[in-house]
Amino acid sequence: MQIRSFVAAAVGLGLVTLSACGSSSDDTGSGASKTVTLVSHGSFAYSKDVLKAFEKESGYKVKVLKSGDAGQAVNQAILTKGNPQGDVFFGVDNTLLSRALDNGLFQPYEAKGLDKVGAEYQLDKDEHRVTPIDSGDICVNYDKAYFSKNKIEPPQSFDDLVKPEYKDLLVTENASTSSPGLGFVLGTAARYGDDGWEGYWDKLKANGVKVVNGWEQAYYQEFSGSTDGKKAGGDRPLVVSYASSPPAEVVYADPKPKTAPTGVATGTCFRQIEFAGLLSNAKNAEGGKALIDFLISKRFQEDMPLNMFVYPVVEGASVPAEFTEYGPAAKDPATMAPEKIAENRDQWVKSWASLVLK
Amino acid sequence: MVLPVAFFGVFFAYPVAAIVVRGLKGDGTWHLGRIADVVGDPGIRHVLWFTTWQALVSTALTLLIALPGAYVFARFDFRGKDILRAVATVPFVLPTVVVGTAFLALVGRGGLFDELWGVRLDTTVWAILLAHVFFNYAVVVRTVGGLWAQLDPGQEEAARMLGASPLSAWRKVTLPALAPAVAAAALMVFLFTFTSFGVVQILGGPTFSTLEVEIYRQTSEIFDLATAAVLTLVQFVAVGVILAVHAWTVRRRETALRLVDASLTSRRPRGAGQWALLGGVLATVVVLILLPLGVLVERSLDAPGSAFGYYEALTGDDSGIFLVAPIEAVGNSLTYALAATVIALLIGGLAAAALTRRAGRLVRGFDALLMLPLGVSAVTVGFGFLIALDEPPLDLRSSWILVPLAQALVGVPFVVRIMLPVLRAVDERLREAAAVLGASPWRVWREVDLPMVRRALLIAAGFAFAVSLGEFGATVFIARADNPTLPVAVAQLLGRPGDLNYGQAMALSTILMVVCAVALLVLERLRTDRTGEF
């Protein structure tokens, strides 16, 4: 008995000192007002010198914490909102916006330069809890080589996708785990209405649509049009991806082809907007505000397209030539009011999953 | 006993409870009605059914494939046996991410089978089952083989002398002695496959989902905390039942058997039948275990240009994923695993000591409690850490110690299982004699207990270290982006497109595998024959 309590005391002391060492030596950074921390999903990308320029001008040091995909990053931010991991969160899109706002993830801040951001992107006009940063279109991409070889016209619309000549050609993403997958489902709901979209998916399923978990797997493994997909032996010439994917194929190709190897079915698009917001309980709110201002500055907006393959939202920010040259802009993409998404999203995803995955 | 209980209270029960409460009590009122809703949901029912079904089939397959292996390792002497046993154990401590990756490289698109025969299993349930067998082969070989090696073959021979046929002698003598060990091993395998996460996540596609994966999806993707909380409770109950049965079989195992030194029972194989059996087992180990691991190594060396191109790429920090070069994950992982090992040894050692000194129901319950982290959703623990440990005095959310703490939770059960039999074998009268002769308690421990348990401590340390190194489910939530561990880095690399990232993932996995294998080989040298159940 004596032994044990003695050892326990010694061990207890040891543990305390151990954790004390831990807490004194760890540098969270957010406590220092000179560091501002940006939390984002894994796809956030930027040019180092652009961020360095901001650090120089503002005097803040920027720390970036990236993890998971968009949905996971938002959920984790909500779960830790009482004591957030950073000051600014970037990467909540219009499909998940309501979840973030309803859970009080952000505090209001009207960014400097917001007047140059198109009104159609501002989905929280009254309170400014989020600031639009970029937009993109989720569309079906097609493998040009496949369709010219087989002398079939590539599909152009949602209606086309259920036709027999496109049987077993399309791969999409799981709507409950992937943001393009969810966007595509919302696109069909916008096109066929609350009562019609499930019937459409019935037909799509009968026409052999394949569902995989994430965009990477769909685009780089299953899709026959991407460089990696070809290598992996992908055998589906249609994939749910982005309107900016064809330019990306060209930019990353070596040597650069004259035309993009893939095209966009312009009638299958759904508009996605990504936002940033100042986290409630941010430790360095001032730094966070400066960072949000910077995210909608011309310099960052023009740096984004070739890093993340998204379109700027600020008027006058130029788009790289590759975008206009290799990828046509979506024709009148489907959109949906955030309120409507908020009201139906979870139920729709559930019905979609039981309809398509079972 | 106080310290382990406190440790589990603060770092296990409290975070898990926090998540469950948060899920079931979203806006201040309890939604207990949710439990019925969730359990009645056809989709969830399907998940429950699939979880149970695949665990049963995985367990049956593992027993079928591993029991001959257990026999061969127990009864035969052959060259390279120690190395082979260590190799067979490597999968068990490999991160599930790596195992998923290895099987993708084997049975996925463009994998080895695809190249050779055009066979692809990556979206079928077979890939999951195979990976589970790969994982748990060692559990059966070690648990059952360890006992089998110490059974006195003389008893079976005596039965034969008295006229029993070989089969009935085996059935009446050896089988009853082995049965509890087989049952315990089967239950362990069932528990591990029932709560399988990484393997199903990578190989299951969107159609196959175990309870653990579903908890993860509901929490992190669908954000339906209520459903996740209910599922956590369901899993909790299921795991509790499995562990209770396991504890019962383990106690049955501690009944008196005539055990002899393992070195006396194994000999060179004789006759064609025995050689064939040995050959068959060796072939199984090669195909089932070495092949996936080999494919992993081969892919990691498959860089364009130079063989070590992917390894060199690991040292560059412009990969855009991490703030640091991926190779730094190795340093992080080792530091975390060391800290986790220290914590797990302290907590597990104290717990084992407490369990040795006392008996009774309460203590047995405590024993089972210590096993719970093996079966409770690591995802839940990770999330619980984020939610629960975020206010003073325990604001550890951004402290590095959080990761080792979570990893130690998984290591403790192993430490307890390994230390307990050894501590129980120390004769109490030795301690009493020493005390009577005037030794202080400290000195009694140093002179009597320590020499006897030193080896077991080292082995427990090795296991805790390897398990910590590979822990993924909880770490993925709490490791910070600027301090990734090896498994987290592998998962992030796998999630990114392009050959270079895939190759780096393979290279990191290989490094991880080599570290685990080396640790195990060292242990294999230290192994005594009375250590534990693993």
PDB file of C-alpha atoms in Angstrom, chain B residues 5-22 380-381 383-385 387-394:
ATOM      1  CA  VAL B   5      -8.361   5.675 -12.753  1.00  0.00           C
ATOM      2  CA  ALA B   6      -7.865   9.428 -12.704  1.00  0.00           C
ATOM      3  CA  PHE B   7      -6.032   9.278 -15.995  1.00  0.00           C
ATOM      4  CA  PHE B   8      -8.839   7.364 -17.620  1.00  0.00           C
ATOM      5  CA  GLY B   9     -11.434   9.593 -16.066  1.00  0.00           C
ATOM      6  CA  VAL B  10      -9.878  12.784 -17.381  1.00  0.00           C
ATOM      7  CA  PHE B  11      -8.522  11.677 -20.725  1.00  0.00           C
ATOM      8  CA  PHE B  12     -10.993   9.055 -21.763  1.00  0.00           C
ATOM      9  CA  ALA B  13     -14.329   9.060 -19.988  1.00  0.00           C
ATOM     10  CA  TYR B  14     -14.620  12.839 -19.829  1.00  0.00           C
ATOM     11  CA  PRO B  15     -13.912  13.610 -23.518  1.00  0.00           C
ATOM     12  CA  VAL B  16     -16.120  10.764 -24.720  1.00  0.00           C
ATOM     13  CA  ALA B  17     -18.899  11.851 -22.384  1.00  0.00           C
ATOM     14  CA  ALA B  18     -18.480  15.434 -23.606  1.00  0.00           C
ATOM     15  CA  ILE B  19     -19.091  14.385 -27.199  1.00  0.00           C
ATOM     16  CA  VAL B  20     -22.060  12.216 -26.322  1.00  0.00           C
ATOM     17  CA  VAL B  21     -23.642  14.920 -24.177  1.00  0.00           C
ATOM     18  CA  ARG B  22     -23.036  17.473 -26.882  1.00  0.00           C
ATOM     19  CA  THR B 380     -14.788  10.118 -30.776  1.00  0.00           C
ATOM     20  CA  VAL B 381     -11.797  10.361 -28.479  1.00  0.00           C
ATOM     21  CA  PHE B 383     -13.072  14.995 -31.150  1.00  0.00           C
ATOM     22  CA  GLY B 384     -13.737  14.717 -27.449  1.00  0.00           C
ATOM     23  CA  PHE B 385     -10.216  15.948 -26.748  1.00  0.00           C
ATOM     24  CA  ILE B 387     -14.082  19.817 -27.161  1.00  0.00           C
ATOM     25  CA  ALA B 388     -13.426  18.809 -23.594  1.00  0.00           C
ATOM     26  CA  LEU B 389      -9.836  19.750 -22.919  1.00  0.00           C
ATOM     27  CA  ASP B 390     -10.104  23.361 -23.920  1.00  0.00           C
ATOM     28  CA  GLU B 391     -10.513  25.269 -20.733  1.00  0.00           C
ATOM     29  CA  PRO B 392      -8.230  25.929 -17.799  1.00  0.00           C
ATOM     30  CA  PRO B 393      -6.918  24.135 -15.841  1.00  0.00           C
ATOM     31  CA  LEU B 394      -6.826  21.630 -18.674  1.00  0.00           C
TER      32      LEU B 394
END
